[in-house]
Coordinates of C-alpha atoms in Angstrom, one line a residue:
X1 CA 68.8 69.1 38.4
X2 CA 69.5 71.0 41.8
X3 CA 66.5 71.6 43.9
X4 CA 65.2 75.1 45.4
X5 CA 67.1 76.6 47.8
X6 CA 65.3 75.5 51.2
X7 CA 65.2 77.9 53.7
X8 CA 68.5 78.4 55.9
X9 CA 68.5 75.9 58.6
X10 CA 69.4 78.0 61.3
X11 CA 69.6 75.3 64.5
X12 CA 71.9 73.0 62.7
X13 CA 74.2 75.6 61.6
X14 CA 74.2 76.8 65.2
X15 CA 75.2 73.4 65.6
X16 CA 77.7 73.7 63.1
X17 CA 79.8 76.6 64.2
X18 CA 79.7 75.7 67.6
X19 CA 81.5 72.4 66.1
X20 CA 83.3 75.0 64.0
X21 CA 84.7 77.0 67.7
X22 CA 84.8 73.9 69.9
X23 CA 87.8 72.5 66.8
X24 CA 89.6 75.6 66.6
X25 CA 88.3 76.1 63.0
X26 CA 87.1 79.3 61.5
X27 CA 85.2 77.3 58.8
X28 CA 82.2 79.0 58.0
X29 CA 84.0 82.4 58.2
X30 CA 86.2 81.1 55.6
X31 CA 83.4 80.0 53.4
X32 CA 82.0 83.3 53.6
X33 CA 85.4 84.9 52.0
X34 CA 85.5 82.2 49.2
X35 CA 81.8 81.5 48.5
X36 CA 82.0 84.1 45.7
X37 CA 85.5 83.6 44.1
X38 CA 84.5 81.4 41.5
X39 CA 81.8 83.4 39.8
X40 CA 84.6 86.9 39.1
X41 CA 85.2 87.1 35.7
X42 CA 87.6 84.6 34.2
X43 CA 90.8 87.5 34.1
X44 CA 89.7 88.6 37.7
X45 CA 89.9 84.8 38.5
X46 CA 93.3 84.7 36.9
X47 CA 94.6 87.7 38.5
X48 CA 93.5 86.7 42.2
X49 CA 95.2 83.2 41.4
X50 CA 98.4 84.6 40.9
X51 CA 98.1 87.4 43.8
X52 CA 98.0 84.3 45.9
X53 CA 100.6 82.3 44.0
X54 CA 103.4 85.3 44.4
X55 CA 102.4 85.4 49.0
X56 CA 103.1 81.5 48.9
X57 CA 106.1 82.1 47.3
X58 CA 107.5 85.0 49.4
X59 CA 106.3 83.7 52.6
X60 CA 108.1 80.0 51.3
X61 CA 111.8 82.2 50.4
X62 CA 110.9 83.7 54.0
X63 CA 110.3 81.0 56.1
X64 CA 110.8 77.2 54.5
X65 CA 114.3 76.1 54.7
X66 CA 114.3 74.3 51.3
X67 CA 112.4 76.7 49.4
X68 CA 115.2 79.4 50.5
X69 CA 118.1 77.1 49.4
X70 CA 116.2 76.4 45.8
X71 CA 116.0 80.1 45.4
X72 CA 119.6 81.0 46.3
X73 CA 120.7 77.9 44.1
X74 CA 118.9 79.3 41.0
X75 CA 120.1 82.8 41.5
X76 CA 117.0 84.7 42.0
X77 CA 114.2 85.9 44.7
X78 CA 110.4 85.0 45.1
X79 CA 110.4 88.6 43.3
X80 CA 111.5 87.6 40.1
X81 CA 108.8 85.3 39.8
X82 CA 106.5 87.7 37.8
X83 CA 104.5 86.0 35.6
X84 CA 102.5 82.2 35.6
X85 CA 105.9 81.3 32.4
X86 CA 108.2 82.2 35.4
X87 CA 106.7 80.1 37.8
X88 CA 106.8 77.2 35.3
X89 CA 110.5 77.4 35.1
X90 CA 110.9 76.5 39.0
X91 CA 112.0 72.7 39.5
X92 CA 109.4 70.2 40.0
X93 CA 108.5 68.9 44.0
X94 CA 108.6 65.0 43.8
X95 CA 107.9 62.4 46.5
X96 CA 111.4 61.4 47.0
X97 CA 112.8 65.3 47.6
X98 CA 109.7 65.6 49.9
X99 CA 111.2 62.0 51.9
X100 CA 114.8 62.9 52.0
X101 CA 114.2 66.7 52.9
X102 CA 111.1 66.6 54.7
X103 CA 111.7 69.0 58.2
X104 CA 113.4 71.2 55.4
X105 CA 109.9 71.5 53.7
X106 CA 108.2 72.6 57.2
X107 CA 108.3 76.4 57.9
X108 CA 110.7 77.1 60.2
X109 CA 108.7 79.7 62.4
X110 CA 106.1 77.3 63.9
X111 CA 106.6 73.9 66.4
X112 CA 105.9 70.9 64.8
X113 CA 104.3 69.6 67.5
X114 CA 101.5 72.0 66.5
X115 CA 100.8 70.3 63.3
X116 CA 98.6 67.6 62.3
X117 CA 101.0 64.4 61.0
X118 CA 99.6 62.7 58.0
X119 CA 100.4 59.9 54.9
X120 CA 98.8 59.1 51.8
X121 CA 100.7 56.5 49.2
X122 CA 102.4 57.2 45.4
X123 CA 102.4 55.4 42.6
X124 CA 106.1 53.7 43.8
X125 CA 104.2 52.6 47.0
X126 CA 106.3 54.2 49.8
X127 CA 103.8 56.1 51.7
X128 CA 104.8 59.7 52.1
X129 CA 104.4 61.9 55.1
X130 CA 103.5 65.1 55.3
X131 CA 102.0 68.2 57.7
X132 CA 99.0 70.1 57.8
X133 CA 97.7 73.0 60.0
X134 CA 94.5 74.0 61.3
X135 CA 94.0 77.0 59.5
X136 CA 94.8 74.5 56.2
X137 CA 91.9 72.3 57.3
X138 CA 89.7 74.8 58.3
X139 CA 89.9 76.0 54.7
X140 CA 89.6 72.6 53.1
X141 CA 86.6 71.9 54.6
X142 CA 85.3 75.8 53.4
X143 CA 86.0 74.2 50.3
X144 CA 83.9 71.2 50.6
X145 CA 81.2 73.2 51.8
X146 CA 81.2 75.3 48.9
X147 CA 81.1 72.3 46.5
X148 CA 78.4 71.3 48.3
X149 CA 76.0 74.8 47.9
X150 CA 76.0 73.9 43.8
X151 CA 73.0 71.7 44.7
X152 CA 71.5 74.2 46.9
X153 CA 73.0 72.7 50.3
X154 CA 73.4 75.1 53.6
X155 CA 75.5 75.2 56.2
X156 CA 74.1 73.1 59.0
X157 CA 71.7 70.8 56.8
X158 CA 72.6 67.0 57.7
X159 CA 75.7 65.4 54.8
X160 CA 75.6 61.7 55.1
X161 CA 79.6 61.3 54.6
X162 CA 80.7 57.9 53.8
X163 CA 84.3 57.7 55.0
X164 CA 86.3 55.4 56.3
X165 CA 86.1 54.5 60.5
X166 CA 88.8 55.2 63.2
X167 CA 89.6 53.6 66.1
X168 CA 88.8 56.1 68.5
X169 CA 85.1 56.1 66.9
X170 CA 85.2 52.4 67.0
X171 CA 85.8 52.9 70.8
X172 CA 83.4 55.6 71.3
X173 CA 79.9 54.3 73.3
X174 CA 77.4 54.4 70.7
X175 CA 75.4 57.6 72.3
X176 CA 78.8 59.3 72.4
X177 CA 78.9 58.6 68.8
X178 CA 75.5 59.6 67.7
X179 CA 75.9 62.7 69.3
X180 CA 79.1 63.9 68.3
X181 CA 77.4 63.3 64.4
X182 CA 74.0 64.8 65.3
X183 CA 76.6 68.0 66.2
X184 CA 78.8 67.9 63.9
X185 CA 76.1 67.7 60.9
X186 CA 77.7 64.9 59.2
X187 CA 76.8 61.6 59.6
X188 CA 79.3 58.9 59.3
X189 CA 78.7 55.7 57.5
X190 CA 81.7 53.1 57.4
X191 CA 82.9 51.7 53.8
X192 CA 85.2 49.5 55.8
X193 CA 81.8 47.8 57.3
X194 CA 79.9 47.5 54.2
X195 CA 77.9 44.4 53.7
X196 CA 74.5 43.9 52.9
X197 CA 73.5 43.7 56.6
X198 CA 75.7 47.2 57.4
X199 CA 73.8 48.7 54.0
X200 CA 70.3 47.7 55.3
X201 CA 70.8 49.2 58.2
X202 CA 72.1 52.6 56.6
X203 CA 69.3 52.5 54.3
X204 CA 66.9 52.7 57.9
X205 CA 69.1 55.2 59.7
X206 CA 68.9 57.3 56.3
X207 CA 64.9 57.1 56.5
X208 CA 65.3 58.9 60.4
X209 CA 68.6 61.1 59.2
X210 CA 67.6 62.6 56.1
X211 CA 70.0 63.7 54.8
X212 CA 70.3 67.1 52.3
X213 CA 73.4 65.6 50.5
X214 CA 75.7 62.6 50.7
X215 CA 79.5 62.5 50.1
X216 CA 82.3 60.1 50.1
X217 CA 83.7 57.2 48.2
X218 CA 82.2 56.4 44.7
X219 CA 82.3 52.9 44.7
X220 CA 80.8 52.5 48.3
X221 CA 77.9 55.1 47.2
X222 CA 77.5 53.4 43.7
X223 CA 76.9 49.6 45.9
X224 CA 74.9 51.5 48.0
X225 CA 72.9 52.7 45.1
X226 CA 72.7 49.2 43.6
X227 CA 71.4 47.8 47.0
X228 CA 68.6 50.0 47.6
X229 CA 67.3 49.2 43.9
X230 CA 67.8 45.8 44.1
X231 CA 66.0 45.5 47.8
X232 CA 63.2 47.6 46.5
X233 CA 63.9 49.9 49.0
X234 CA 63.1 54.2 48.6
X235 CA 66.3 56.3 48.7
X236 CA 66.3 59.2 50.9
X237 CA 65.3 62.5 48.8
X238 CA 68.6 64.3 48.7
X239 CA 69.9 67.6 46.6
X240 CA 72.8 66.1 45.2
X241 CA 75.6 63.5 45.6
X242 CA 79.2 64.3 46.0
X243 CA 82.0 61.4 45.3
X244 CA 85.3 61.9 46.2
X245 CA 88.6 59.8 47.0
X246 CA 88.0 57.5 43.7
X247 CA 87.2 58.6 40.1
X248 CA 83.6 58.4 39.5
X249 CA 83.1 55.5 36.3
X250 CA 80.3 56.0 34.1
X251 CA 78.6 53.4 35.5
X252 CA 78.7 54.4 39.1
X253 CA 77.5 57.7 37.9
X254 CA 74.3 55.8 36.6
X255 CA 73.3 53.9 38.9
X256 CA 73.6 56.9 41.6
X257 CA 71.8 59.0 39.4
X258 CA 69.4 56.5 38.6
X259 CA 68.5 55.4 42.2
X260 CA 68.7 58.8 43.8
X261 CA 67.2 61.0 41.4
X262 CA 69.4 63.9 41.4
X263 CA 72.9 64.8 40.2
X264 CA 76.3 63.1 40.8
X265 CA 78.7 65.5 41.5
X266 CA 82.5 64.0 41.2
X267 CA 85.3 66.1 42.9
X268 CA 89.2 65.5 42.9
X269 CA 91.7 66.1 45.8
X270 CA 94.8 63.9 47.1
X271 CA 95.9 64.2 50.5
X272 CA 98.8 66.2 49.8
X273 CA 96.9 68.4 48.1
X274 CA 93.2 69.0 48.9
X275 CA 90.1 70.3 47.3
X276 CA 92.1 70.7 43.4
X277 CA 88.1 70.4 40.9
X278 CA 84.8 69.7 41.2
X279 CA 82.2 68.9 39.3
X280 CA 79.5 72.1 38.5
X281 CA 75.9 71.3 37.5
X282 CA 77.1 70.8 33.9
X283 CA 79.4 68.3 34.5
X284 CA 82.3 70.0 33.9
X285 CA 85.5 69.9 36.1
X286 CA 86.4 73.0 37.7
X287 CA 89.9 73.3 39.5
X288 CA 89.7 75.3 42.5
X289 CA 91.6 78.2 41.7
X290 CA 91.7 80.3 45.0
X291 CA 93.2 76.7 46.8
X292 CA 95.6 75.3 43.8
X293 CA 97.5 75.8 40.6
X294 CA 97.4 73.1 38.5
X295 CA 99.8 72.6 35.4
X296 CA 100.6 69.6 32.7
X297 CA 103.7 68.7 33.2
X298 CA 105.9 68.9 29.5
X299 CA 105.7 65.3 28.0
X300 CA 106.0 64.1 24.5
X301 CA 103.2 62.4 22.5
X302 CA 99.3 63.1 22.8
X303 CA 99.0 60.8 26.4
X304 CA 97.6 62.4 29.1
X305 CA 100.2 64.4 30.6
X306 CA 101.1 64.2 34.5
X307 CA 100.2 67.0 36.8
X308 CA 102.2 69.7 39.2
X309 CA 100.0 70.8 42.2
X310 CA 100.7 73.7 44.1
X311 CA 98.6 74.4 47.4
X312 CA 97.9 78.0 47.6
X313 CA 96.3 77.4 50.9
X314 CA 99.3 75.1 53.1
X315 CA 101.7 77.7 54.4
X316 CA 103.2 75.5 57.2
X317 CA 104.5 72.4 54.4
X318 CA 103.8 74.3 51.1
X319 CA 103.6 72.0 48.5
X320 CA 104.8 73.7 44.9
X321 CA 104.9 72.0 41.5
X322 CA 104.4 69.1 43.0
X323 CA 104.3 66.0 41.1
X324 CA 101.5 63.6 42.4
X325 CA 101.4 60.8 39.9
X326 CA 98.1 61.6 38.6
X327 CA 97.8 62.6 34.8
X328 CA 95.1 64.4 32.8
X329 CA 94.3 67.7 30.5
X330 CA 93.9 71.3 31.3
X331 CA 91.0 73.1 29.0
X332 CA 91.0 76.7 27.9
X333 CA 87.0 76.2 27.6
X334 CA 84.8 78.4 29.4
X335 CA 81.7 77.0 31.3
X336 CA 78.3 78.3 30.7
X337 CA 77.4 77.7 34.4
X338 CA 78.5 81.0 35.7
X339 CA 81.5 79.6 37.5
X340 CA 84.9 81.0 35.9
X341 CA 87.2 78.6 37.2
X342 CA 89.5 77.3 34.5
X343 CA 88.5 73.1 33.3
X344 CA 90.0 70.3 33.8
X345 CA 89.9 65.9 33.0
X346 CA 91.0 63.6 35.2
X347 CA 92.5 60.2 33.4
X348 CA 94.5 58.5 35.7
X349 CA 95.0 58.2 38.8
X350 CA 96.3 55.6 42.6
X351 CA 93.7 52.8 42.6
X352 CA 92.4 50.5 45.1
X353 CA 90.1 47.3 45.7
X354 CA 87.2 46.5 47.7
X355 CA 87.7 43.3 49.7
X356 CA 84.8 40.7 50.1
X357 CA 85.3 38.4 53.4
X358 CA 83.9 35.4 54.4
X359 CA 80.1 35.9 56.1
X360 CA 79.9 39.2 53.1
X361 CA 81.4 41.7 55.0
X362 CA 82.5 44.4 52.4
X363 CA 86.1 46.7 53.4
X364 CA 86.9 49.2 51.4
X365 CA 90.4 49.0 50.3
X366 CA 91.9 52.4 52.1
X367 CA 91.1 50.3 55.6
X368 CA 94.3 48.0 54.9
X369 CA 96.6 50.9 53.2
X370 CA 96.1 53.1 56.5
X371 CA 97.3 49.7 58.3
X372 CA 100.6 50.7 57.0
X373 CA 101.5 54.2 56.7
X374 CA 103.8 55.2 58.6
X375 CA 105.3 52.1 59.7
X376 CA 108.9 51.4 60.2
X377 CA 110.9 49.8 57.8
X378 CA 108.6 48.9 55.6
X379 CA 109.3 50.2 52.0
X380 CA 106.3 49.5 49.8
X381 CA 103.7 46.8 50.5
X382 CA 100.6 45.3 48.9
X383 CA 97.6 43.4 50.2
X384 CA 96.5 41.3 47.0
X385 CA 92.9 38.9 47.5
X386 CA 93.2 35.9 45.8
X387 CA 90.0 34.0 47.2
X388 CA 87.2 35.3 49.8
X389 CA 89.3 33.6 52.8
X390 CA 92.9 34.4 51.8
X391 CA 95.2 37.5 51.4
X392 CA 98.7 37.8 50.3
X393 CA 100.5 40.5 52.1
X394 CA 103.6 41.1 50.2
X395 CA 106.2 43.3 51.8
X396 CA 109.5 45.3 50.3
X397 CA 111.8 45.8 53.4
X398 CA 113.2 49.2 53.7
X399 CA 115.4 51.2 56.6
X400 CA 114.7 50.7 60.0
X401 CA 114.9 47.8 62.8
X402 CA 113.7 44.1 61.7
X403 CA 111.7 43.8 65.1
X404 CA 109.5 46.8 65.0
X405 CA 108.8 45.8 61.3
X406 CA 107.7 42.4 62.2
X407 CA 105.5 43.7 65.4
X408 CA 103.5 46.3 63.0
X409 CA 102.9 43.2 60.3
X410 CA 101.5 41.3 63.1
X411 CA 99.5 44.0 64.2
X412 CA 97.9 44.8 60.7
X413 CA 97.4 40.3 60.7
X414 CA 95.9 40.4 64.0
X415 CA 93.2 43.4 62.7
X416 CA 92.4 42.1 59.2
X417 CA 91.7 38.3 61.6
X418 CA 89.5 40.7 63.8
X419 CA 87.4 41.8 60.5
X420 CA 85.9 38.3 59.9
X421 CA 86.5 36.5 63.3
X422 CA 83.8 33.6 62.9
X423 CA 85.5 32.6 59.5
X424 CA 89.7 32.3 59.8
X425 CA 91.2 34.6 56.6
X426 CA 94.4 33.0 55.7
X427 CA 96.9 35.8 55.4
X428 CA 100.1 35.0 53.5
X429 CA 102.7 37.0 54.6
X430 CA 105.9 37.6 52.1
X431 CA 108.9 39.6 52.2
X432 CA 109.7 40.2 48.4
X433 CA 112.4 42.9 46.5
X434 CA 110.1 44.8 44.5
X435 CA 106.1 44.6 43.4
X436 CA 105.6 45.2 40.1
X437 CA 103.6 48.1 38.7
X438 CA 100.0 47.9 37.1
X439 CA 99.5 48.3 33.4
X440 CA 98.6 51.8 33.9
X441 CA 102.2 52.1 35.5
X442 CA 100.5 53.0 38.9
X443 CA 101.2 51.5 42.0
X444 CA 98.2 48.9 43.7
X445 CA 98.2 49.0 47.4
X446 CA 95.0 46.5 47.3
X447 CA 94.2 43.8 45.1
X448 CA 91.1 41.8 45.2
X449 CA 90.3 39.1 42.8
X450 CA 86.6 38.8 44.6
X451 CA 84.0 40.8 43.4
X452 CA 82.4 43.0 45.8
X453 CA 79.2 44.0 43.7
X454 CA 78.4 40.5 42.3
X455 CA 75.2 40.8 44.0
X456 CA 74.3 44.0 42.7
X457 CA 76.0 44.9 39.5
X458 CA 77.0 48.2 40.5
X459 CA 80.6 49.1 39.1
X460 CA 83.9 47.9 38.9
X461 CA 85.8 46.3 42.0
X462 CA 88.5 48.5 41.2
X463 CA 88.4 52.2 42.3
X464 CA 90.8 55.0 41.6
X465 CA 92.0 57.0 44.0
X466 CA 91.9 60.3 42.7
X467 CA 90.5 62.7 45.9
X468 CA 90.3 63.8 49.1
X469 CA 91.6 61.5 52.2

């Protein structure tokens, strides 16, 4: 159960805004507007939803090359889109228009240059690329925030966030490092560093930190979980626990419970399309109404049926009726919890491995998929574990010169070498036509045959991506 409200902590949100100015994001302005939205009544909620839906789409007719083509091809304006039965007849976004058209799918009216590039992966393995502003991540992280209040977290109190590292952090001198968390009220704690020597030392930074909430990958929470029970070691008291990035399994969700005495709170995003549920106090699934609409896509038979995103909040590269790959049901249930957001269940979803090397170290699987993003000529790939010291890095050409290809492989060979340097990985590099699919019919981008939490029983090596990156 959420704890009392404690009392507003008014130095670290000081802290937190001036962060807020220093980035260029109006953050906690932003959570001010939305803090409220989900708690209108369920036909207000509605209502709002489609206000939104109807500026996207007039501002997309106005100022997105593509989405003005699609509207003069189907004979009508933004205008005529009157109703949520309208808007379902639009055609569908999919990974490959978004590929082939992609400066066509960029508003027209701003420099490119002024956008933040990124990539997340699909369930046929070609990473995809994509743009976001800074008023689009200034909002995300609104949204976050207001996930976060359910347990009574404020603004400014301390998150413990366990996300993956960068390499400008890796470079940063440690007191640079501390600081620029201390500021920023959210502590970083590195999944792709995640042994038992890296846990027992976030288990004592945790004692000094203490933090109000934690958030970040479920499996990497749920070992951490298992390690502190196992050591005998007394888990910081925190207000709730937020997983994201991977679905949460059963399992994970009792151990986290278990060890930290207060309420797992799983929340669902994609990179493409941020901050789409969360989890309330009753454990039901709320989608985020004021950032996305969310639709089944029409499919026969009683499986769960795919999903259509569209971003109410990402004006610069709007993404509507977007297929992710991901697949689920929409509820017409209404929550007892006060929140009138409309339900949703999450069944499947991208799904990666956590790699064990030799000497323990544990790396979350998103370390070796960011290896390659981006990177030219290279189709689809797959990092696949078949023993603690040996990975097979299986490659599908695509577009692009042979040289740069090779010079990016041996880049991502030289940094997975550099994760366990006193014991050699053997790293099996092979050029192949096509990997196959999982059973699930999903894409793997990591593989690991080595089981990360034999030492702890905490959950399944396997995680599914299913969340914010």
């Amino acid at each position: 159960m959420p704890r009392s409200p404690a009392p507003r902590p008014w130095f670290g949100r000081m802290l937190l805004s001036l962060t807020c100015r220093m980035r260029g994001f109006d953050t906690l302005k932003v959570l001010e507007e939305i803090k409220d939205a989900p708690f209108v009544s369920a036909p207000q909620v509605h209502e709002n939803q489609f206000r939104k839906l109807s500026a996207l789409l007039a501002h997309a007719e106005a100022h997105v090359p593509y989405y003005r083509e699609m509207f003069r091809g189907l004979g009508i304006t933004s205008r005529d889109i009157r109703s949520f039965e309208d808007f379902s007849r639009l055609p569908v976004l999919t990974k490959d228009i978004i590929r082939d058209q992609q400066r066509d799918l960029v508003r027209e009216d701003v420099l490119l240059e002024t956008l933040s590039p990124h990539f997340s992966g699909g369930s046929t393995g070609v990473p995809l690329k994509f743009y976001r502003s800074r008023e689009y991540m200034a909002a995300s992280d609104a949204g976050m925030y207001r996930n976060l209040e359910q347990c009574g977290w404020r603004p400014g109190e301390m998150i413990a966030f366990f996300w993956g590292s960068s390499d400008k952090l890796d470079r940063m001198p440690r007191w640079e490092f501390e600081l620029r968390q201390f500021i920023r009220r959210s502590y970083l704690f590195d999944p792709f560093r995640s042994g038992d020597v890296e846990m027992a030392a976030w288990a004592k930074r945790m004692r000094t930190l203490r933090p109000s909430v934690v958030l970040g990958y479920a499996s990497t929470i749920a070992r951490f979980a298992a390690f502190l029970e196992t050591t005998r070691q007394t888990p910081p008291q925190v207000r709730g626990i937020f997983t994201t990035a991977e679905k949460l399994y059963r399992e994970q969700r009792e151990v986290i419970e278990h060890v930290f005495r207060c309420h797992a709170f799983d929340c669902y995003g994609s990179s493409e399309v941020q901050n789409i549920s969360a989890e309330c106090p009753r454990g039901k699934m709320h989608i985020n109404a004021d950032f996305v609409v969310l639709e089944e896509e029409i499919s026969d038979g009683d499986a769960p049926r795919p999903f259509l995103l569209t971003s109410l909040q990402n004006w610069s590269m709007p993404f509507i009726r977007y297929r992710n790959d991901d697949c689920g049901y929409l509820s017409s249930e209404l929550c007892s919890c006060g929140n009138n957001f409309p339900l949703m269940r999450l069944e499947i979803a991208r799904t990666s491995d956590n790699f064990v090397l030799p000497g323990g170290r544990v790396v979350h699987g998103e370390y070796f998929t960011h290896l390659m993003y981006g990177s030219e000529g290279i189709a689809n790939f797959q990092f696949h574990q078949t023993a603690i010291d040996e990975i097979i890095l299986q490659i599908v050409p695509g577009p692009g010169d042979p040289q740069v290809r090779q010079q990016q492989i041996r880049k991502a060979v030289d940094h997975i070498r550099g994760l366990s340097p006193a014991h050699p990985v053997r790293i099996d590099v092979q050029e192949v036509d096509s990997i196959p699919l999982s059973s699930a019919g999903k894409h793997r981008f990591t593989r690991s045959d080595v089981n990360a939490d034999a030492g702890h029983g905490a959950a399944p090596n396997e995680t599914v991506s299913a969340s914010n990156a």
